XYZ file of N, CA, C and O in Angstrom:
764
model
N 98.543 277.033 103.060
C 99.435 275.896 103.243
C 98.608 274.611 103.168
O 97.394 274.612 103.373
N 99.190 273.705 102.918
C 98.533 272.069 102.187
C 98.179 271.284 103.718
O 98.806 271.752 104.668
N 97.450 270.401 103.954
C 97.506 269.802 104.613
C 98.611 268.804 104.816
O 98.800 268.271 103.722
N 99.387 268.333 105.675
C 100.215 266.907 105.518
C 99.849 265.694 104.610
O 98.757 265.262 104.980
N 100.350 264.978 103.557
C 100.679 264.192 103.057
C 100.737 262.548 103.845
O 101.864 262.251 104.243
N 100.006 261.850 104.007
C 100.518 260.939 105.331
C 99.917 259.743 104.518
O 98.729 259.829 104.208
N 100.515 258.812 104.206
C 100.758 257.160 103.524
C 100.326 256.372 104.668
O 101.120 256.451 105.606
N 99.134 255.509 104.914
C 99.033 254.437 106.006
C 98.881 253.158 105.086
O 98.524 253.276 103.913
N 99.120 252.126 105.568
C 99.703 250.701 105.204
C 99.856 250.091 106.306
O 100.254 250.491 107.400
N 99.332 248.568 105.759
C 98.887 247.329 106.862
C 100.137 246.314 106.178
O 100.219 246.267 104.950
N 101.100 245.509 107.034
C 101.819 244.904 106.441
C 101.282 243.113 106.109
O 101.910 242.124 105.733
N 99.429 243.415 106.569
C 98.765 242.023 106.193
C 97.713 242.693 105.236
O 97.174 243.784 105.422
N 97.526 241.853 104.197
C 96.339 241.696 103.315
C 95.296 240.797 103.234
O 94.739 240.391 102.214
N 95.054 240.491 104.485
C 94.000 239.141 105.119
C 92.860 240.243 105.112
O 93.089 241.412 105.422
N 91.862 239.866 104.809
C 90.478 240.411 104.844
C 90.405 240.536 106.623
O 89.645 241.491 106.783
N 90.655 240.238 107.457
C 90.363 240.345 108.820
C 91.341 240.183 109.421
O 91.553 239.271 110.221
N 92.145 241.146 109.078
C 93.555 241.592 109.633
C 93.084 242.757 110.689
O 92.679 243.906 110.511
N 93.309 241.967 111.865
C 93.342 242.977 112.917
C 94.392 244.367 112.889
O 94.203 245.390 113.548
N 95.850 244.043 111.692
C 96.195 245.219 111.511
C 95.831 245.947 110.530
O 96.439 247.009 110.398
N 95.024 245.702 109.800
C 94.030 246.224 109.015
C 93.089 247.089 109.921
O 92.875 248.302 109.923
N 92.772 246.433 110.414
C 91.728 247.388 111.323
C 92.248 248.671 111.999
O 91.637 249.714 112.232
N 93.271 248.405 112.203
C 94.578 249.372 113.213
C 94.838 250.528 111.615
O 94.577 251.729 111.679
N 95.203 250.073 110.726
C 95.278 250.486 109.573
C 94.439 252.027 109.438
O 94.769 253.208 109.545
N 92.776 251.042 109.051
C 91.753 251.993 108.981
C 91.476 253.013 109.978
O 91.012 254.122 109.710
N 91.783 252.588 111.161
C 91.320 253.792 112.171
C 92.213 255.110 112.426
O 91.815 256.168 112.915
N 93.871 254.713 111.857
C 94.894 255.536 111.866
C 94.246 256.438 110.902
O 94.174 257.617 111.246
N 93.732 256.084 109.686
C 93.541 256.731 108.711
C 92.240 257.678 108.984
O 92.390 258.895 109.091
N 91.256 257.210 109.066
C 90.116 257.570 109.916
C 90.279 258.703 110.646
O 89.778 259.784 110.337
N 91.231 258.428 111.990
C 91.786 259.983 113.090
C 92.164 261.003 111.807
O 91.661 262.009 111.306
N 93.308 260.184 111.575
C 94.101 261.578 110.443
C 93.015 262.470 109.443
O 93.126 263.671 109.200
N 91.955 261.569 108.939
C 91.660 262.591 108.089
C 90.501 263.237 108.457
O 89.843 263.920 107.673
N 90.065 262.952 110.256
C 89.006 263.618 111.019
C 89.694 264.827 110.600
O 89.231 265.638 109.798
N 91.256 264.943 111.403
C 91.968 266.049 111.131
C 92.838 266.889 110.272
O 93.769 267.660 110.504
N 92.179 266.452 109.120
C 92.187 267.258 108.036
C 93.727 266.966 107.175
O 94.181 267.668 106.271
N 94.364 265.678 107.783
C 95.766 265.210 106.976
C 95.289 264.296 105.087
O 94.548 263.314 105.063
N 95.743 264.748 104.109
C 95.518 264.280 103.163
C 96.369 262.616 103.012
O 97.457 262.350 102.502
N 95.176 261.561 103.800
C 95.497 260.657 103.923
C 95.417 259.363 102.762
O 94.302 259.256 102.251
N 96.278 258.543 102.367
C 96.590 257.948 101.794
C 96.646 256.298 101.829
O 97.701 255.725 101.556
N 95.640 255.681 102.125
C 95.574 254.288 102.667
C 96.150 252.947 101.352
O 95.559 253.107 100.284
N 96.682 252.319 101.351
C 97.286 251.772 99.985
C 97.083 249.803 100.923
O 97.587 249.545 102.016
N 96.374 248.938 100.202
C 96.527 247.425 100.761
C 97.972 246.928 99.568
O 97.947 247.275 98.387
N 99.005 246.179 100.102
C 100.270 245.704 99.379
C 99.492 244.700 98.292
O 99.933 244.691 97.143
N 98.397 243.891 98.608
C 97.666 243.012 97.753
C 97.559 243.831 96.225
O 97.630 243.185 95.179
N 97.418 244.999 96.231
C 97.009 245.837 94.909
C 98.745 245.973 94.350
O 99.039 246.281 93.195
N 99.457 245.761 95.116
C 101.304 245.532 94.724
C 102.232 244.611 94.048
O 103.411 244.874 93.808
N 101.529 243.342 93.708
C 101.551 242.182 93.783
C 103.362 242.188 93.641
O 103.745 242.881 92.698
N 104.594 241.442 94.534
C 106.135 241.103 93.770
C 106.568 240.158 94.514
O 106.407 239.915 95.710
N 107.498 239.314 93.164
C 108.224 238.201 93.621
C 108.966 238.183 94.804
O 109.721 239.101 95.125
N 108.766 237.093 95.516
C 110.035 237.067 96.658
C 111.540 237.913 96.259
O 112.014 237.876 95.123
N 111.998 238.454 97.085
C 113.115 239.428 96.322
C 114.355 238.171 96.053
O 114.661 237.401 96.963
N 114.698 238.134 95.315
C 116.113 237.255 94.506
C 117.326 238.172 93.405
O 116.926 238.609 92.326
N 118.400 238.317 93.731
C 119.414 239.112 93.446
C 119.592 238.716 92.078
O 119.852 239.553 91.214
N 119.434 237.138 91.752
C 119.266 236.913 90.075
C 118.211 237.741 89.436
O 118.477 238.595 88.591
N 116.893 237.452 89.892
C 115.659 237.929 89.345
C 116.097 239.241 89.239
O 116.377 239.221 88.040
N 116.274 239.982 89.477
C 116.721 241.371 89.596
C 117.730 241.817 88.624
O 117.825 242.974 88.216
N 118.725 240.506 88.163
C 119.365 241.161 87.139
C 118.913 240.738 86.008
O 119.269 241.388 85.025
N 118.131 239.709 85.814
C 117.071 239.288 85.174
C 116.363 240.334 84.079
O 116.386 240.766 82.926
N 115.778 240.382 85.261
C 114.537 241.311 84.849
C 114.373 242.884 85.345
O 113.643 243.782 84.926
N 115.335 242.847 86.390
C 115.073 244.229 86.695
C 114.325 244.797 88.094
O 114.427 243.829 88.848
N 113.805 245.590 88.644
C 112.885 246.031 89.543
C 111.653 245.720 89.448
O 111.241 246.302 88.445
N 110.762 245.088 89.956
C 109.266 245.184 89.499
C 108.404 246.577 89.347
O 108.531 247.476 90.178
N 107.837 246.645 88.626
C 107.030 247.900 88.193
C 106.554 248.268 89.695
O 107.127 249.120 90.375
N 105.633 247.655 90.050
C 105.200 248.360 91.472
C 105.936 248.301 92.610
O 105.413 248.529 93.701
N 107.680 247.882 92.433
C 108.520 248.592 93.806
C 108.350 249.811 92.782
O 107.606 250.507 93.474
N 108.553 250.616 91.483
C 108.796 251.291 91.334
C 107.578 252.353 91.883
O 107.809 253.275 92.666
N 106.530 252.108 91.442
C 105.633 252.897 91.906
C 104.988 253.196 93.240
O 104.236 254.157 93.407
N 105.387 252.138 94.394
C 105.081 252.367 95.877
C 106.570 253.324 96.031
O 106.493 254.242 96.849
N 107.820 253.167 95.340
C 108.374 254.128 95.686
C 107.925 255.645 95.320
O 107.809 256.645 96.027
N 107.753 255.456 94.160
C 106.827 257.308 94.014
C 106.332 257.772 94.584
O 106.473 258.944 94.931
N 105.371 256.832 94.971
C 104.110 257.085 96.480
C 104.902 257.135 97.719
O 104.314 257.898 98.485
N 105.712 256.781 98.131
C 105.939 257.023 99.517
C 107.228 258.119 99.319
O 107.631 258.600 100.378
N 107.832 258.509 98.232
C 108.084 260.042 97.992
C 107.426 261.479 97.965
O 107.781 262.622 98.256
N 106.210 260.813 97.436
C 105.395 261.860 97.923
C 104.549 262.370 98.909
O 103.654 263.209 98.809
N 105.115 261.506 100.250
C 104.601 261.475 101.646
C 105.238 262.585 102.351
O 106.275 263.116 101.954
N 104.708 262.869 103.229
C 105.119 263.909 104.672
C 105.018 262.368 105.740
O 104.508 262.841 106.755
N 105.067 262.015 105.806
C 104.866 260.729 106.916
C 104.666 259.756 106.195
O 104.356 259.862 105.008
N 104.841 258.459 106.920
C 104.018 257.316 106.675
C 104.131 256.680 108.089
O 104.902 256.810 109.040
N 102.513 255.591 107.688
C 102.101 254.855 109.416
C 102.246 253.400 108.730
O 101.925 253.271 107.549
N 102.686 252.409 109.408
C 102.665 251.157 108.782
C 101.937 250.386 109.932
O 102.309 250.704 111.061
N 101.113 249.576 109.857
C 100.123 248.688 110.857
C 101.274 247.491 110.612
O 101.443 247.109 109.454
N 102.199 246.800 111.874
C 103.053 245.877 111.699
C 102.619 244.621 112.407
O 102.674 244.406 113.618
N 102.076 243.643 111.233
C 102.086 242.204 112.204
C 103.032 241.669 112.393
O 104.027 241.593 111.673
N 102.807 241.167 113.538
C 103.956 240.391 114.202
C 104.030 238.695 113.649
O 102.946 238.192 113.946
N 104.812 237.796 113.047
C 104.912 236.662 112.644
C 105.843 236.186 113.101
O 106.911 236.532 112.596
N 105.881 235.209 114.224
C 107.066 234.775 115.029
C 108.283 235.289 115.432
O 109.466 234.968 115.320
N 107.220 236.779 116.270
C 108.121 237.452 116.710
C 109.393 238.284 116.132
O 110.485 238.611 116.596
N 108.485 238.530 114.464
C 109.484 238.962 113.519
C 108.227 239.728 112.950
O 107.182 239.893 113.579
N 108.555 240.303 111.290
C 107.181 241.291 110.801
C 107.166 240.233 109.321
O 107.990 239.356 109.059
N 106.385 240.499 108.787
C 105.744 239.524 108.117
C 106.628 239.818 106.512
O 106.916 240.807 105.838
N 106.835 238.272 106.413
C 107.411 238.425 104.816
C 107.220 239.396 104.009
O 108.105 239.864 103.293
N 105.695 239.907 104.065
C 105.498 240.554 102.639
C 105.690 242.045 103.132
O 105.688 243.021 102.382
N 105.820 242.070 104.212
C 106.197 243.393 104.463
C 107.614 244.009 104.319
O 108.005 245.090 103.880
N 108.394 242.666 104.977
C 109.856 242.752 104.330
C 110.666 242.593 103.145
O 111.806 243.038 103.005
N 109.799 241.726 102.047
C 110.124 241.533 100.695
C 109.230 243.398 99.969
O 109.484 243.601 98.782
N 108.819 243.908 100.293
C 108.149 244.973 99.945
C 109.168 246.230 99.949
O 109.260 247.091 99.074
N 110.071 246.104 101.407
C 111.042 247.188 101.662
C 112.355 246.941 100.764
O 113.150 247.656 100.152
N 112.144 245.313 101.040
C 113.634 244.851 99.941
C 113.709 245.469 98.427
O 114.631 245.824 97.692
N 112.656 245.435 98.354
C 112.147 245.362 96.244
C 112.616 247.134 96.452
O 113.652 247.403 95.844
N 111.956 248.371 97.253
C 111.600 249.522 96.965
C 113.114 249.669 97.071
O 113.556 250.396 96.182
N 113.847 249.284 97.736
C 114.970 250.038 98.411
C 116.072 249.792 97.084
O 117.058 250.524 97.005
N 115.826 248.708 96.053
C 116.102 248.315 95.114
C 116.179 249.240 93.854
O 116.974 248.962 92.955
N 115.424 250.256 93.781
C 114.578 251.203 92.962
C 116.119 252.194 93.137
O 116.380 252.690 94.233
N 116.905 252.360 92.124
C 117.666 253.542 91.897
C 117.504 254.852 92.130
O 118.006 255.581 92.986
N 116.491 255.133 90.981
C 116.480 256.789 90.605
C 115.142 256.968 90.701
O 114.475 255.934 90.709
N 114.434 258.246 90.793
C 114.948 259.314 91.731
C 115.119 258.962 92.689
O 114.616 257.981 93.237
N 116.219 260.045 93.269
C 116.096 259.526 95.027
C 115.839 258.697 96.025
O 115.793 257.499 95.747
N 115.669 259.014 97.061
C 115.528 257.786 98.162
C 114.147 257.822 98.592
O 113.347 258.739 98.405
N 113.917 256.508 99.304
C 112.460 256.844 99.314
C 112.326 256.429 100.938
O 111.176 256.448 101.379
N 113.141 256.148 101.638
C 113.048 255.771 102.978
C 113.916 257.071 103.821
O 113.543 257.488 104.918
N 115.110 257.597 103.096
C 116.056 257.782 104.091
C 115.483 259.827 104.155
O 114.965 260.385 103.187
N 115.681 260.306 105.077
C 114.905 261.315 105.556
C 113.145 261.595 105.148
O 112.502 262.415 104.492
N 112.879 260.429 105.941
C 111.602 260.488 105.542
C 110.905 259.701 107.343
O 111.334 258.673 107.868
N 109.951 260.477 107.805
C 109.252 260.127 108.905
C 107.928 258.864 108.935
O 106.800 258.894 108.444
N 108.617 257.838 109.704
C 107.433 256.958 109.515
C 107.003 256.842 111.187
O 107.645 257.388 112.085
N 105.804 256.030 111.382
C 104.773 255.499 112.619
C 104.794 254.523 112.688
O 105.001 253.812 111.705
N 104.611 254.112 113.751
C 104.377 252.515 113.764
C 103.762 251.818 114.942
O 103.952 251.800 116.159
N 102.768 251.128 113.895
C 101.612 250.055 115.351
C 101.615 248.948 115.207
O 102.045 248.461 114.161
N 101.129 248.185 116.227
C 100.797 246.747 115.560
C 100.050 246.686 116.459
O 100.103 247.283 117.534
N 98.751 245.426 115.808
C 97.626 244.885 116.552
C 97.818 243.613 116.450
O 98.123 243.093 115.377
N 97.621 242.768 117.860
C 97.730 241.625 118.237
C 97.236 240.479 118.616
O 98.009 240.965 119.442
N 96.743 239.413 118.910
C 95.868 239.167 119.382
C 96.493 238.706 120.912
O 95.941 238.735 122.012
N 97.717 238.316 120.568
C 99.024 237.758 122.158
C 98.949 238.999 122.972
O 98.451 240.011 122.478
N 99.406 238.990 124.179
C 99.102 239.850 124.897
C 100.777 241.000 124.828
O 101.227 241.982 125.416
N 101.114 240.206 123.890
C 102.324 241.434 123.808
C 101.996 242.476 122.961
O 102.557 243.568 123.041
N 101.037 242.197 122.067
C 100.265 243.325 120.818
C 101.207 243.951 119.888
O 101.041 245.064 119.389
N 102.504 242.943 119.618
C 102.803 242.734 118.275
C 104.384 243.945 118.647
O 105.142 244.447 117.817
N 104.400 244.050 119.817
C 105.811 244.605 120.166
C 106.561 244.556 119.627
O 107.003 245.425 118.876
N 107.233 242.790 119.975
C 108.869 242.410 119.225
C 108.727 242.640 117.976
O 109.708 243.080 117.378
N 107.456 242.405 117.232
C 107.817 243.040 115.162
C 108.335 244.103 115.243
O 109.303 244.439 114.561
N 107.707 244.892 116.194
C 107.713 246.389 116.260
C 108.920 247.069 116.272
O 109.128 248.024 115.524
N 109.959 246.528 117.291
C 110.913 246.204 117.784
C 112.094 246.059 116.558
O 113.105 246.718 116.316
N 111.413 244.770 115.849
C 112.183 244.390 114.371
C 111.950 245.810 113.342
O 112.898 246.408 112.833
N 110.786 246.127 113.196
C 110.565 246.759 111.980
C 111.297 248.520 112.184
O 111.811 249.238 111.327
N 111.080 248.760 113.596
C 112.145 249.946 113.589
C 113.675 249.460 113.440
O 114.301 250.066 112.571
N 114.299 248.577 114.068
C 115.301 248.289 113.284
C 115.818 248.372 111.700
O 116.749 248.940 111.131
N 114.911 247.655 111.362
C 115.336 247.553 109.741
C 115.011 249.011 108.976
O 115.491 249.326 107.887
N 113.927 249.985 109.920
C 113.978 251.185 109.070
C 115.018 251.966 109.628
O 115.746 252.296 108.691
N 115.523 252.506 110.892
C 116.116 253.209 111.279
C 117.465 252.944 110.544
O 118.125 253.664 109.794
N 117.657 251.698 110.995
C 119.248 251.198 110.901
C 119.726 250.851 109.377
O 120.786 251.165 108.836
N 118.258 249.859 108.669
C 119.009 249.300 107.663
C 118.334 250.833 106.343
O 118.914 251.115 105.295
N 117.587 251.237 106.647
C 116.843 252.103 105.788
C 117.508 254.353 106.129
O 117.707 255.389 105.495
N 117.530 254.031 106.945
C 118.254 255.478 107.568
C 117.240 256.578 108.007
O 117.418 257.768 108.269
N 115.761 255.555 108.003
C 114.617 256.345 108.377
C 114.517 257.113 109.686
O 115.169 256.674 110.633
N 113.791 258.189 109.853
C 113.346 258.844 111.091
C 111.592 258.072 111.747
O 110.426 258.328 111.446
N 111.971 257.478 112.333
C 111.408 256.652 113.177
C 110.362 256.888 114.387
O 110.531 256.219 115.406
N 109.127 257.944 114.317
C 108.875 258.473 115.641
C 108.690 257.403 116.854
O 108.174 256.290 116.751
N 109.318 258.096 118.213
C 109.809 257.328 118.993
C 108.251 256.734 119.880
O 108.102 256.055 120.896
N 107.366 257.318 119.008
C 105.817 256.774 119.921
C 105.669 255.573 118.936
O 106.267 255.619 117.861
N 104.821 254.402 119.294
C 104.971 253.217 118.586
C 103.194 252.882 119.350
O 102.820 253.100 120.503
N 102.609 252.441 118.468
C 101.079 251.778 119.529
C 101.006 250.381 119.687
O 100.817 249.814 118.611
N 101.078 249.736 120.525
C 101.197 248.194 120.342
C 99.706 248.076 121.225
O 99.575 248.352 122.418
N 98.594 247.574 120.262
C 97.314 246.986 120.594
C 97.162 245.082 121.132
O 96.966 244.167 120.332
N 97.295 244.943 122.424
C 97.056 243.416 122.358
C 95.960 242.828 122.852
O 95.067 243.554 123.289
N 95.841 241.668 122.873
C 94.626 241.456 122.685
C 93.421 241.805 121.767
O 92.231 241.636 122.032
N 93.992 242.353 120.580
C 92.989 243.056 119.961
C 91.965 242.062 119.380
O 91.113 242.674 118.735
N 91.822 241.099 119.391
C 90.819 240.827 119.330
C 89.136 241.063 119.805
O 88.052 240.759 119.306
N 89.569 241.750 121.003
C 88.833 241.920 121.662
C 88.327 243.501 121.921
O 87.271 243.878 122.429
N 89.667 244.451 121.294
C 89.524 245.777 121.402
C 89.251 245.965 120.186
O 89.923 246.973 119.966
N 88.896 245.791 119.521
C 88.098 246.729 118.390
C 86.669 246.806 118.300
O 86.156 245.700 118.132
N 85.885 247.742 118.359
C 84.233 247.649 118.481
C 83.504 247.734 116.941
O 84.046 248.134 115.911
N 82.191 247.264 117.091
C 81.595 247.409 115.657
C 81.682 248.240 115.218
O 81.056 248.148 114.163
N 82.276 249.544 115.351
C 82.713 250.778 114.301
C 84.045 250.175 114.258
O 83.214 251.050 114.500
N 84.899 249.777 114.226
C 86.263 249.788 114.000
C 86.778 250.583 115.093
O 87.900 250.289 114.681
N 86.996 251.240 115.998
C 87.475 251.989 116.784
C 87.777 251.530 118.489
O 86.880 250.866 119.007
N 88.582 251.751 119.058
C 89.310 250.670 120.042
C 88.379 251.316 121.419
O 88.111 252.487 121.686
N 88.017 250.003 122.163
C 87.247 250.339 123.393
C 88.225 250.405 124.574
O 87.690 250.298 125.677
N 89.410 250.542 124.555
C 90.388 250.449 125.434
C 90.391 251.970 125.760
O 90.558 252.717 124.796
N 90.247 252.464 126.846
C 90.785 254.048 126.870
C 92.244 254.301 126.668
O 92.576 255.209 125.905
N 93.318 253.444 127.397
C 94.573 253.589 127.431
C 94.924 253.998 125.878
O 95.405 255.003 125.355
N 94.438 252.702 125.384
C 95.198 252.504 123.989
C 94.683 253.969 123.086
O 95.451 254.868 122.742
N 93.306 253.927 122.843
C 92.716 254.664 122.123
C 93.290 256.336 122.493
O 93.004 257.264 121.736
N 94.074 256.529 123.681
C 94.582 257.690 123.875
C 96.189 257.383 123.512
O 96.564 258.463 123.056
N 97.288 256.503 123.481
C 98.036 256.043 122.887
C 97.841 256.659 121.548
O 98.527 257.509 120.980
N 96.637 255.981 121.122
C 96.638 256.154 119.352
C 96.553 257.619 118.611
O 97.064 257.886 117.524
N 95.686 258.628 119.560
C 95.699 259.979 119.680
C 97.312 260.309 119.518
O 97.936 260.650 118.513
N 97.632 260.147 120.493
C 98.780 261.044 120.340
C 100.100 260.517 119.444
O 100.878 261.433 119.177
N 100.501 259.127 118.909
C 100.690 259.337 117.649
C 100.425 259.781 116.063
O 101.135 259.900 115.064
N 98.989 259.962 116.384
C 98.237 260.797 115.348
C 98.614 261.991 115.086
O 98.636 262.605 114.019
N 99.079 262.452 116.726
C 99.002 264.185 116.522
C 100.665 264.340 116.634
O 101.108 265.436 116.290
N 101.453 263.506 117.010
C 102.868 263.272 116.082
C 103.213 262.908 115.037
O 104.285 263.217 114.518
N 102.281 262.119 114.506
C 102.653 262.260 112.913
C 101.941 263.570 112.123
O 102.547 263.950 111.121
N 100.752 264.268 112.470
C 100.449 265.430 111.871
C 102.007 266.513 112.082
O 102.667 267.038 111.185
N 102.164 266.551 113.130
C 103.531 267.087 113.262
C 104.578 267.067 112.785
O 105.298 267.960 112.338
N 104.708 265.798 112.892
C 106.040 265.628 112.040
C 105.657 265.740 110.702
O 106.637 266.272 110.180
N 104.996 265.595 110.017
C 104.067 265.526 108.380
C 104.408 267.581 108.350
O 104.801 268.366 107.487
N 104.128 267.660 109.301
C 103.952 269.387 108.732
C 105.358 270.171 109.096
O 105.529 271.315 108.675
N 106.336 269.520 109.879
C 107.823 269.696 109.678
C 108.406 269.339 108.204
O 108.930 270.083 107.376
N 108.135 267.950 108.160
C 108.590 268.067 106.586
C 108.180 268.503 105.462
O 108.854 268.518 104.432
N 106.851 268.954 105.602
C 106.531 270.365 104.437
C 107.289 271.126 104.416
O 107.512 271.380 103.233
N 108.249 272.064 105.433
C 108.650 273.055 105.422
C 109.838 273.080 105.202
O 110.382 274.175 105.063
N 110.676 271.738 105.094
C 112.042 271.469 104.379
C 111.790 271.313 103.046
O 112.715 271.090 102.265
């Protein structure tokens, strides 16, 4: 039997994106444990603000088409969610807009298991996005949502020169969505 399939993604492309960092270390655990992990930056994605003209325009952009392929061929996905005024960040939401846009084949959100963290530097550690971004997958997307979520705050301060969080709380937090998304990743192999 295959290992799990598992897609991680940072919804910032800042070179020193603390959810970047959150990003790498998700990925890091997973493929200590042997999940065939998949790290993708949206910067390598490049698409227009989503516009309902542009679209009849021109059509879908090539790479909603192809992040949809890719996240079809997931058992999971983890998304690192910054928080931007208490909301998740444009390009993360013009990203879901464009894919969800994508016709054929199939769906690429709806029975499909995602994760979700955010790193912060406010002492809420990026909650309320968090908050937002399961919304818009559960509700507006029809996603399965695991109900563990990691919200890192202050992270400025919790990440050490390996990349890896000096917080015990958190860093055991982060464990055990790891070992729920291996889980859930290896439930949906078997459908």
């Amino acid at each position: 039997m295959r290992n799990p399939k598992i897609l991680v993604c940072s919804g910032s492309v800042r070179a020193a994106s603390l959810n970047g960092k959150l990003a790498a270390l998700v990925a890091k655990r997973l493929a200590i444990l042997d999940a065939e992990v998949t790290q993708l930056s949206l910067k390598d994605y490049p698409m227009p603000i989503y516009d309902g003209d542009l679209e009849n325009e021109e059509g879908v952009p090539e790479n909603a088409k192809k992040l949809k392929r890719l996240l079809q061929d997931q058992d999971c996905v983890f998304l690192a969610c910054p928080e931007y005024n208490a909301g998740i960040t444009p390009l993360l939401k013009n990203t879901i807009d464009w894919i969800s846009r994508v016709k054929n084949p199939g769906e690429a959100f709806r029975n499909k298991v995602f994760a979700l963290g955010a790193a912060s530097p406010g002492g809420f550690g990026g909650m309320r996005g968090l908050i937002g971004m399961r919304t818009i997958l559960e509700v507006g997307m029809g996603t399965m949502v695991l109900p563990q979520m990691v919200s890192v705050p202050k992270a400025t301060s919790v990440f050490d020169d390996k990349g890896e969080i000096s917080d015990e709380r958190i860093s055991g937090q982060l464990d055990k969505l790891v070992d729920a998304m291996l889980r859930a990743g290896r439930l949906e192999m078997t459908r």
